[in-house]
Amino acid sequence: MRRIRTGEDIAPAIAPHARSRDRAAARTDPAVRSRSRSRTAALRAVAALAVTAAVAAVTAAAPAGHGGPPPPPPGSGGKTPLAVGYGGAVASVDADASAAGIEVLRRGGNAVDAAVATAAALGVTEPYSSGIGGGGYFVYYSARQHKVFTVDGRETAPRSATDQLFVENGQPLAFADAVTSGRSVGVPGTAATWQTALDSWGSRSLGDVLKPAERIARDGFTVDATFNSQTAANQDRFKDFPATAALFLPGGQPPAVGSTLRNPQLAATYKELGRKGIGAIYHGDIGADIVKTVRKPPVDPAATRVVRTGDLTTADLAAYRAKKQAPTHTTYRGRDVYGPAPSSSGGTTVAEALNILEHTDLAHASQAQYLHHFDEASRIAFADRGRWVGDPAFEQVPTAGLTSKGFAASRACLIKDDTTLTSPLAPGDPAHPTPCAATGTAAPTTYEGENTTHLTVADKWGNVVSYTLTIEQTGGSAITVPGRGFLLNNELTDFSFVPANPAVHDPNLPGPGKRPRSSISPTIVLKNGKVDFAAGSPGGATIITTVLQVLTEHIDRGLPLVDAIAAPRASQRNAAATELEPALWNSPLRAQLEALGETFTQNPEIGAATGVQRLPDGRWLAAAEPVRRGGGSALVVRPAR
């Protein structure tokens, strides 16, 4: 089962997977088609019927010519999860945002320009997950240089912050109290990320690429069921802040499904940002308004909520820099896999888990054994993440060791086919790998909110962007900057409030100017030096397991990218129980895994991925969720079969 594959037997296993990805157009020999069908059938047997039906309907309807995108499945709000064609591609959770990126591509912009345009539009239509009040990680592949670059746009703590930021009277604050407060707000990094990316690799000005989002904010967008339900879930918080209530609770209630929501304040903010540049945030009037809001949150006088103040200053904003840095890198089944380096733990943890899984023949494993090894590799990688990954400006993060093949080999031999490891699992030491042993002291995985948004973009020149951005919790801090139309983040709650285990050094405690550890994992996969595909997801700490599962379902299990994105998910994060989506919870696989000692809890929805893929004939494939978060939107510039 856990046969270590040599270079000779890896190569023939990769080829059929590469040829089988595009169901609409790939021409494979009968044996390869048979293997692909059998794997797909095994997965679909436990998938929700709605997911399979939505994907199949879109695939079958893909147009033969250039007559426009395939028709959407019923109830999707006009969004399609799959598009194939030429000229570039955009995939996001929202149709208006994806269209904004396509608009920029059609006007001659490149992938970076389109990614910023899409992200800005998501700040309008997905304001509870993203926006200029937050931050993120931007991963870019340059087709001209055949090289991957990243921008760390993570928020930072105020320079006054200490490791006692979320401790009062010797006790950590309740998470809910910390979230809805000025204390949770870090210096936003999104605008700096956009400008850094445009200056480095873009071809358009910030003002130019903000125009589609400015138009959407001014004219409005149609409220869907997801937006309505997210608003309702935050209604008790939103009503306590007059600026938030006025924007997102018209008439005191969540906006009705099908209604139009306009945000003229954000339209004006985008216009000012385009005219003045990001200095308006980091040195100007917008920034001054952010600081005022954090230091004295504008709470409804009738509210009973205790809202703590923050200590953000204009000097904190002026000192902020988005960081260009090298990506993480590992190889997997003949491919090169790139992700964000720390302060995100996404790149190192995905890489370590892949390196561990490379010791198992996942392509020929049963579905139960595939999921068992997937869970165990995730458990091990999260144990090491918790001990070693933090902001590298403050911590000695052994990135090279965590992503090394040698360290993974020392950890992979912990996995057994017939039994399950116990969490919390003790970490290993990348500097001194000890085969089949955990040499450290175990510490539990700390909590991380589960909302974000992700987009993937490609252009006609072959450049690709995988970009995940966030304000952390759904609705962030719930505090809207008055007159500016955007919510502030609660990213500082991604710090450990107190050490996860007092006996173990915690690299993720707050500190002055420190970036909280993130799980964001935008990923780009190359084959022979060129883009094979790119993917990413929202979901807090479940981002890592979601991306890992999409990669392995696609590369190892042979699923087309859109099916790998739709597949039912599991998420093990060095916890006593593994989370399962309903399709797996209600399947016979759960009993098979429980017989190995695994324990489960149900999670109604894990992640919401998007991806793009370069097909062998030069077309782009864009893929998004068919169902999760109301389904995603995949578009190409010129659709074609």
XYZ file of C-alpha atoms in Angstrom:
641
model
C 0.000 0.000 0.000
C 2.574 2.550 1.038
C 5.065 1.645 -1.668
C 7.702 4.347 -2.168
C 7.679 5.213 -5.834
C 10.871 5.698 -7.778
C 11.393 8.219 -10.538
C 10.824 5.447 -13.084
C 7.371 4.477 -11.837
C 6.191 8.022 -11.105
C 6.534 9.151 -14.726
C 4.073 6.743 -16.370
C 1.491 7.396 -13.652
C 1.502 11.140 -14.308
C 0.894 11.076 -18.043
C -2.643 9.649 -18.051
C -3.708 12.070 -15.329
C -2.499 15.027 -17.362
C -4.365 13.773 -20.423
C -7.626 13.115 -18.578
C -8.293 16.482 -16.944
C -10.583 18.143 -19.471
C -13.636 15.974 -19.854
C -14.997 18.154 -22.628
C -11.979 17.851 -24.906
C -9.205 15.542 -23.741
C -8.511 12.708 -26.158
C -7.329 9.687 -24.219
C -6.916 6.040 -25.064
C -9.646 3.636 -23.841
C -7.614 2.268 -20.931
C -6.905 5.747 -19.595
C -10.567 6.724 -19.987
C -11.586 3.606 -18.095
C -9.260 4.341 -15.180
C -10.414 7.953 -15.026
C -14.079 6.916 -15.073
C -13.614 4.399 -12.295
C -11.960 6.910 -9.983
C -14.561 9.554 -10.784
C -17.397 7.099 -10.197
C -15.974 6.108 -6.810
C -15.927 9.720 -5.712
C -19.308 10.620 -7.140
C -20.860 7.712 -5.301
C -20.387 9.710 -2.106
C -20.856 13.190 -3.571
C -24.051 15.165 -3.280
C -26.231 14.572 -6.344
C -26.695 18.286 -6.813
C -22.964 18.827 -7.190
C -22.616 16.162 -9.846
C -25.702 17.334 -11.707
C -24.558 20.950 -11.762
C -21.108 20.105 -13.072
C -22.449 17.656 -15.647
C -25.018 20.132 -16.909
C -22.456 22.864 -17.434
C -19.968 20.518 -19.089
C -22.583 19.152 -21.475
C -23.669 22.662 -22.399
C -20.202 24.004 -23.226
C -20.567 25.806 -26.568
C -18.792 24.671 -29.713
C -18.090 28.180 -30.904
C -17.495 31.606 -29.426
C -21.130 32.378 -28.755
C -20.739 33.135 -25.056
C -20.381 31.190 -21.818
C -22.317 27.990 -21.178
C -25.773 28.479 -19.670
C -25.860 28.351 -15.878
C -27.475 25.490 -13.992
C -30.892 26.223 -12.431
C -30.818 28.172 -9.182
C -27.217 29.328 -9.569
C -27.966 33.026 -9.926
C -26.438 33.080 -13.403
C -23.096 31.626 -12.297
C -21.380 28.762 -14.101
C -18.700 26.639 -12.398
C -16.839 25.697 -15.590
C -15.660 27.620 -18.629
C -13.170 26.692 -21.361
C -11.717 28.955 -24.018
C -9.064 31.413 -25.107
C -7.738 34.841 -24.182
C -7.572 34.300 -20.441
C -9.758 33.095 -17.587
C -11.136 34.234 -14.227
C -12.691 32.153 -11.446
C -14.129 33.595 -8.247
C -17.159 33.108 -6.017
C -19.077 35.957 -7.653
C -20.295 36.559 -11.214
C -19.889 40.351 -11.081
C -16.345 40.031 -9.758
C -15.325 37.465 -12.364
C -16.860 39.679 -15.061
C -14.814 42.636 -13.793
C -11.630 40.624 -14.321
C -12.745 39.506 -17.781
C -13.516 43.129 -18.683
C -9.935 44.118 -17.875
C -8.523 41.169 -19.844
C -10.646 42.094 -22.867
C -9.306 45.633 -22.708
C -5.740 44.289 -22.964
C -4.852 44.063 -19.300
C -2.795 41.187 -17.980
C -3.490 38.660 -15.222
C -2.260 40.983 -12.464
C -4.465 43.843 -13.652
C -7.447 41.509 -13.855
C -6.748 39.989 -10.436
C -6.780 43.410 -8.766
C -9.982 44.331 -10.623
C -11.620 41.080 -9.519
C -10.462 41.546 -5.925
C -11.776 45.118 -5.830
C -15.150 43.929 -7.125
C -15.244 41.207 -4.458
C -14.776 44.015 -1.948
C -18.185 45.233 -3.129
C -20.076 41.965 -3.569
C -18.239 39.880 -0.932
C -17.651 42.613 1.685
C -17.937 40.183 4.611
C -14.947 38.212 3.327
C -12.674 40.781 1.676
C -12.039 44.425 0.964
C -9.553 47.224 1.542
C -10.078 46.842 5.287
C -8.231 43.499 5.198
C -5.236 41.710 3.719
C -4.100 38.593 1.863
C -1.446 36.720 -0.108
C -0.831 37.123 -3.837
C 1.014 34.432 -5.841
C 2.042 35.233 -9.436
C 3.578 33.219 -12.259
C 5.463 35.168 -14.932
C 5.261 33.380 -18.292
C 8.161 35.438 -19.609
C 10.473 34.571 -16.721
C 9.029 31.090 -15.991
C 9.166 32.068 -12.341
C 6.776 32.381 -9.391
C 6.656 35.439 -7.120
C 4.559 36.305 -4.061
C 3.348 39.316 -2.110
C 2.667 39.015 1.620
C -0.087 41.539 2.267
C -0.927 40.270 5.742
C -2.191 42.751 8.328
C 0.132 43.796 11.153
C -0.431 44.487 14.824
C 0.039 48.025 16.152
C 3.550 48.784 17.375
C 2.141 49.023 20.893
C 0.955 45.382 20.859
C 2.402 42.871 23.325
C 1.787 39.188 23.952
C -0.932 40.315 26.383
C -3.028 41.942 23.638
C -5.996 39.637 24.249
C -5.456 38.977 27.959
C -7.410 40.781 30.679
C -7.041 40.149 34.400
C -4.762 37.242 33.651
C -7.331 35.474 31.446
C -7.709 35.356 27.650
C -10.674 37.250 26.284
C -13.641 35.299 24.997
C -13.189 34.989 21.249
C -16.507 36.736 20.470
C -15.514 39.704 22.650
C -12.157 40.008 20.938
C -13.559 39.801 17.401
C -16.112 42.599 17.641
C -13.714 45.257 18.825
C -11.130 47.768 17.736
C -8.514 45.601 19.431
C -8.840 42.915 16.747
C -8.095 45.270 13.842
C -4.693 45.022 12.180
C -3.150 47.499 9.737
C -4.879 46.648 6.422
C -2.615 45.287 3.692
C -4.918 44.826 0.698
C -4.385 48.187 -0.991
C -0.623 47.891 -0.566
C -0.785 44.396 -2.083
C -2.646 45.710 -5.118
C -0.180 48.536 -5.696
C 2.863 46.324 -5.146
C 1.567 43.764 -7.648
C 0.660 46.409 -10.228
C 4.013 48.175 -9.881
C 5.901 44.894 -10.183
C 4.016 43.017 -12.913
C 0.893 44.914 -13.980
C 0.266 47.010 -17.078
C -2.534 49.289 -15.863
C -2.860 51.948 -13.179
C -4.697 51.342 -9.935
C -7.341 53.892 -10.909
C -7.977 52.083 -14.190
C -8.462 48.615 -12.695
C -10.685 49.948 -9.891
C -13.248 51.319 -12.367
C -15.356 48.144 -12.747
C -15.637 47.780 -8.960
C -16.439 51.462 -8.571
C -19.249 51.040 -11.095
C -20.659 47.962 -9.300
C -20.578 49.784 -5.958
C -22.343 52.811 -7.439
C -24.992 50.963 -9.502
C -25.456 48.060 -7.109
C -25.473 44.276 -7.263
C -28.190 41.681 -6.808
C -28.365 40.155 -3.339
C -28.249 36.357 -3.403
C -29.154 33.795 -0.747
C -25.569 33.515 0.516
C -25.251 37.279 1.057
C -28.635 37.370 2.755
C -27.800 34.482 5.109
C -24.370 35.885 5.983
C -25.990 39.219 6.818
C -28.624 37.517 8.960
C -25.932 35.584 10.847
C -24.254 38.895 11.702
C -27.376 40.968 12.305
C -26.906 41.168 16.065
C -23.379 42.515 15.595
C -24.100 44.789 12.634
C -27.031 46.559 14.324
C -24.745 47.841 17.094
C -22.692 49.948 14.656
C -24.742 52.666 12.899
C -22.496 52.859 9.830
C -22.662 49.087 9.358
C -26.407 48.910 9.954
C -27.108 51.734 7.509
C -25.193 49.926 4.781
C -26.027 46.257 5.331
C -29.336 46.321 7.248
C -31.642 48.516 5.151
C -34.808 49.081 7.118
C -33.223 47.239 10.023
C -33.258 43.867 8.250
C -30.899 41.879 5.991
C -31.395 42.888 2.340
C -33.894 40.632 0.601
C -32.774 38.050 -1.922
C -33.161 39.584 -5.363
C -32.930 43.176 -4.137
C -30.221 45.573 -5.296
C -27.615 46.699 -2.776
C -25.699 49.866 -3.553
C -22.639 51.202 -1.766
C -22.020 54.768 -2.995
C -19.619 55.389 -0.112
C -17.328 52.589 -1.288
C -17.640 53.845 -4.878
C -16.379 57.233 -3.693
C -13.606 55.589 -1.658
C -12.431 53.595 -4.695
C -12.542 56.746 -6.809
C -10.422 58.609 -4.253
C -8.010 55.696 -4.005
C -7.644 55.609 -7.767
C -7.044 59.337 -7.964
C -4.698 59.756 -4.982
C -3.119 56.301 -4.819
C -2.693 54.098 -1.762
C -1.157 57.018 0.094
C -4.761 57.984 0.813
C -4.856 54.978 3.156
C -1.331 54.823 4.522
C -0.686 58.565 4.791
C -3.984 60.324 4.100
C -7.630 60.918 4.849
C -8.894 57.347 4.437
C -6.232 56.148 6.859
C -7.079 58.859 9.341
C -10.690 57.685 9.284
C -9.571 54.074 9.865
C -7.495 55.083 12.887
C -10.309 57.172 14.343
C -12.734 54.263 13.947
C -10.409 51.733 15.583
C -9.481 53.960 18.499
C -13.100 54.939 19.198
C -15.480 52.458 17.573
C -18.734 54.242 16.680
C -21.241 52.182 18.682
C -24.991 52.760 18.788
C -25.721 54.475 22.149
C -28.585 52.023 22.693
C -26.328 48.983 22.286
C -25.479 46.899 25.326
C -22.407 45.337 23.722
C -19.028 46.101 25.305
C -16.795 47.098 22.375
C -13.135 47.404 23.270
C -11.021 50.076 21.648
C -7.877 49.485 19.622
C -4.538 51.244 19.679
C -3.878 51.650 15.942
C -2.086 54.891 14.994
C -1.342 56.821 11.828
C 2.317 55.896 12.391
C 1.339 52.205 12.229
C -0.311 52.806 8.860
C 2.639 54.806 7.539
C 5.066 52.034 8.503
C 3.145 49.282 6.683
C 4.760 47.501 3.724
C 3.519 44.641 1.592
C 6.408 42.198 1.256
C 7.608 40.727 -2.016
C 9.216 37.408 -1.159
C 10.142 34.042 -2.588
C 7.426 31.368 -2.576
C 7.581 28.035 -0.856
C 8.452 25.216 -3.231
C 8.344 21.467 -3.378
C 8.073 18.865 -6.097
C 5.222 16.383 -6.291
C 4.705 13.611 -8.850
C 6.862 15.384 -11.408
C 5.393 18.837 -10.821
C 6.639 21.972 -9.048
C 4.251 23.281 -6.390
C 4.525 26.891 -5.209
C 2.717 28.689 -2.388
C 3.026 31.620 0.023
C 5.902 31.646 2.500
C 5.491 32.579 6.171
C 3.806 34.615 7.656
C 1.344 32.249 6.002
C 1.557 28.635 7.082
C -0.253 27.571 3.923
C 2.731 27.032 1.662
C 4.844 25.138 4.196
C 1.988 22.954 5.452
C 0.672 22.011 2.008
C 4.234 21.250 0.895
C 4.998 19.101 3.936
C 1.768 17.128 3.571
C 2.436 16.553 -0.134
C 5.956 15.361 0.638
C 4.522 12.931 3.198
C 1.853 11.688 0.788
C 4.451 11.118 -1.921
C 5.428 8.018 0.068
C 1.998 6.485 -0.651
C 0.636 5.248 -3.980
C -2.533 7.337 -3.814
C -3.445 6.720 -7.448
C -4.192 3.047 -6.800
C -5.417 3.271 -3.191
C -9.028 2.613 -2.287
C -11.070 5.707 -1.506
C -10.979 4.851 2.217
C -7.202 4.393 2.228
C -6.732 7.585 0.214
C -8.756 9.571 2.759
C -7.031 7.856 5.692
C -3.553 8.781 4.436
C -4.775 12.262 3.512
C -6.075 12.804 7.060
C -2.915 11.442 8.690
C -0.585 13.559 6.547
C -2.673 16.628 7.393
C -2.551 15.767 11.111
C 1.241 15.514 11.057
C 1.756 18.679 9.009
C -0.517 20.669 11.341
C 1.410 19.446 14.380
C 4.591 20.838 12.836
C 2.877 24.032 11.680
C 1.711 24.822 15.200
C 5.188 24.528 16.666
C 7.294 26.193 14.004
C 5.393 28.716 11.860
C 4.908 32.369 12.746
C 5.977 35.755 11.401
C 9.597 35.236 10.238
C 10.436 38.807 11.226
C 9.984 37.676 14.847
C 10.455 33.902 14.782
C 13.086 31.513 13.461
C 10.848 29.676 10.983
C 12.586 26.606 9.465
C 10.875 26.950 6.080
C 13.489 24.932 4.196
C 13.336 22.145 6.765
C 9.548 21.990 6.872
C 9.381 21.671 3.088
C 12.271 19.226 2.743
C 11.919 15.655 1.500
C 14.095 14.353 4.328
C 11.933 15.778 7.082
C 8.796 14.486 5.364
C 10.296 10.996 5.149
C 10.975 11.046 8.890
C 7.322 11.913 9.505
C 5.675 9.762 6.821
C 6.664 6.523 8.545
C 4.352 7.438 11.444
C 1.398 6.608 9.194
C -0.004 3.072 9.299
C -2.592 1.556 6.976
C -4.594 -0.044 9.762
C -4.587 2.446 12.620
C -4.950 6.155 13.359
C -2.570 8.546 15.087
C -3.735 10.358 18.221
C -4.070 14.140 18.432
C -2.700 16.407 19.573
C 0.331 14.841 17.916
C 3.752 16.060 19.027
C 5.762 17.982 16.420
C 8.982 16.872 14.817
C 12.177 18.903 14.570
C 13.092 19.824 10.981
C 16.679 20.539 12.038
C 17.097 17.068 13.542
C 14.666 14.672 11.832
C 14.088 11.515 13.870
C 12.491 8.757 11.795
C 9.070 7.583 12.963
C 9.162 9.573 16.206
C 7.659 12.818 17.457
C 10.363 14.448 19.535
C 8.567 17.553 20.773
C 5.733 18.212 23.205
C 2.211 18.170 21.808
C 0.106 21.324 21.673
C -3.455 21.677 20.374
C -4.249 23.591 17.202
C -5.633 27.042 18.028
C -8.895 28.337 16.562
C -8.990 30.284 13.315
C -12.068 31.817 11.669
C -13.332 30.191 8.494
C -14.084 32.958 6.012
C -12.060 34.470 3.216
C -12.375 34.647 -0.576
C -10.171 33.369 -3.371
C -9.699 34.145 -7.044
C -7.603 32.691 -9.830
C -6.774 34.481 -13.083
C -4.861 33.719 -16.281
C -4.183 35.866 -19.332
C -3.507 35.240 -23.013
C 0.250 35.491 -22.455
C 0.248 32.629 -19.946
C 0.652 34.676 -16.757
C -1.321 33.369 -13.778
C -2.404 34.787 -10.415
C -3.684 32.812 -7.419
C -4.834 35.297 -4.790
C -6.590 34.812 -1.455
C -7.800 37.861 0.465
C -9.718 38.234 3.691
C -11.019 40.287 6.589
C -10.989 37.050 8.708
C -14.354 36.348 10.369
C -17.497 36.573 8.235
C -18.193 40.274 8.597
C -14.754 40.962 10.065
C -14.886 43.109 13.177
C -18.427 44.224 12.149
C -17.149 47.816 12.269
C -17.626 49.870 9.093
C -15.513 52.989 8.659
C -18.160 55.760 8.648
C -18.527 57.395 5.256
C -16.096 54.983 3.601
C -18.260 51.923 2.943
C -15.943 49.094 4.003
C -15.631 46.807 7.010
C -12.507 46.540 9.116
C -10.761 43.219 9.657
C -10.456 41.222 12.867
C -7.215 39.551 11.723
C -5.388 40.007 15.024
C -7.603 37.285 16.495
C -5.566 34.896 14.321
C -2.840 35.268 16.944
C -2.814 32.787 19.808
C -4.366 34.663 22.725
C -2.186 32.634 25.105
C 0.236 29.777 24.343
C -1.568 26.671 23.054
C 0.509 24.708 25.584
C 2.447 26.658 28.238
C 5.224 24.067 28.014
C 5.759 24.697 24.288
C 7.032 27.839 22.582
C 4.158 29.356 20.596
C 5.449 31.253 17.527
C 2.088 32.936 16.992
C 1.680 35.167 20.043
C 1.003 38.888 19.389
C 3.862 41.361 19.173
C 4.574 44.924 18.005
C 4.192 45.165 14.230
C 3.889 41.360 14.015
C 1.839 39.543 11.383
C -0.497 36.857 12.730
C -0.016 33.405 11.263
C -2.324 32.674 8.364
C -3.509 29.476 6.669
C -4.026 31.147 3.288
C -2.714 28.838 0.556
C -2.952 30.239 -2.993
C -1.048 27.659 -5.030
C 0.444 27.490 -8.531
C 1.555 24.165 -10.004
C 4.054 23.998 -12.863
C 4.953 21.138 -15.158
C 8.079 21.368 -17.280
C 8.466 24.996 -16.218
C 5.018 26.081 -17.407
C 1.716 26.455 -15.601
C -0.230 23.244 -15.231
C -2.945 24.643 -12.957
C -3.543 26.991 -10.024
C -5.993 26.795 -7.139
C -6.896 28.192 -3.750
C -9.755 28.466 -1.292
C -11.241 30.391 1.621
C -11.929 28.666 4.926
C -9.491 29.646 7.696
C -7.377 26.674 8.738
C -9.496 24.451 6.448
C -7.911 26.295 3.507
C -4.832 24.112 3.851
C -6.710 20.818 3.788
C -9.014 22.042 1.002
C -6.116 22.977 -1.272
C -4.293 19.757 -0.393
C -7.358 17.701 -1.236
C -7.937 19.501 -4.549
C -4.291 18.892 -5.506
C -4.321 15.210 -4.638
C -7.792 14.491 -6.044
C -6.652 16.051 -9.331
C -3.055 14.824 -9.587
C -3.301 11.430 -7.893
C -6.929 10.430 -8.253
C -7.267 11.687 -11.828
C -10.326 13.876 -11.327
C -10.831 16.805 -13.707
C -10.112 20.051 -11.885
C -13.766 21.070 -11.630
C -14.613 17.671 -10.101
C -11.702 17.881 -7.671
C -13.100 21.244 -6.551
C -16.621 19.822 -6.204
C -15.581 16.633 -4.360
C -16.806 16.160 -0.756
C -14.151 17.167 1.767
C -12.504 16.092 4.978
C -10.352 18.300 7.209
C -7.974 17.016 9.907
C -5.961 19.709 11.697
C -4.208 17.838 14.519
C -7.509 17.663 16.368
C -9.189 14.791 18.168
C -11.837 14.624 15.437
C -11.668 15.025 11.669
C -14.342 17.227 10.107
C -16.444 15.744 7.307
C -18.879 17.337 4.910
C -22.339 15.684 4.823
C -21.655 13.671 1.646
C -18.803 11.856 3.412
C -20.520 11.802 6.805
C -23.480 9.974 5.278
C -21.395 7.594 3.169
C -20.111 4.065 3.905
C -16.595 5.546 3.898
C -17.137 6.980 7.371
C -17.634 3.525 8.891
C -14.583 2.195 7.051
C -12.453 5.015 8.458
C -13.925 4.671 11.939
C -12.823 1.037 11.861
C -9.255 2.383 11.571
C -9.757 4.483 14.702
C -10.703 7.814 13.134
C -13.244 10.036 14.896
C -15.433 12.537 13.069
C -17.581 15.619 13.453
C -19.760 17.071 10.732
C -18.995 20.405 9.033
C -21.715 21.528 6.594
C -19.268 23.230 4.256
C -15.471 23.114 3.982
C -13.805 25.663 1.727
C -14.995 27.131 -1.587
C -12.206 26.686 -4.103
C -11.516 28.113 -7.538
C -8.868 27.256 -10.089
C -7.564 27.743 -13.596
C -5.782 25.240 -15.805
C -3.786 25.436 -19.007
C -4.971 22.700 -21.359
C -2.528 20.973 -23.736
C -4.010 22.713 -26.804
C -3.516 26.195 -25.310
C -7.053 26.812 -24.071
C -7.735 27.934 -20.517
C -10.111 26.106 -18.217
C -11.651 28.063 -15.346
C -13.296 26.101 -12.526
C -15.300 27.111 -9.457
C -17.617 25.587 -6.888
C -20.940 24.288 -8.242
C -22.748 24.489 -4.876
C -20.648 25.694 -1.899
C -21.330 29.307 -0.907
C -24.030 29.464 -3.562
C -21.680 28.340 -6.330
C -18.832 30.180 -8.008
C -18.338 31.933 -11.336
C -15.896 30.684 -13.977
C -15.437 32.792 -17.107
C -13.094 32.933 -20.099
C -12.521 35.751 -22.580
C -13.512 33.722 -25.670
C -15.461 30.548 -24.854
C -14.815 27.487 -26.999
C -15.315 23.724 -26.801
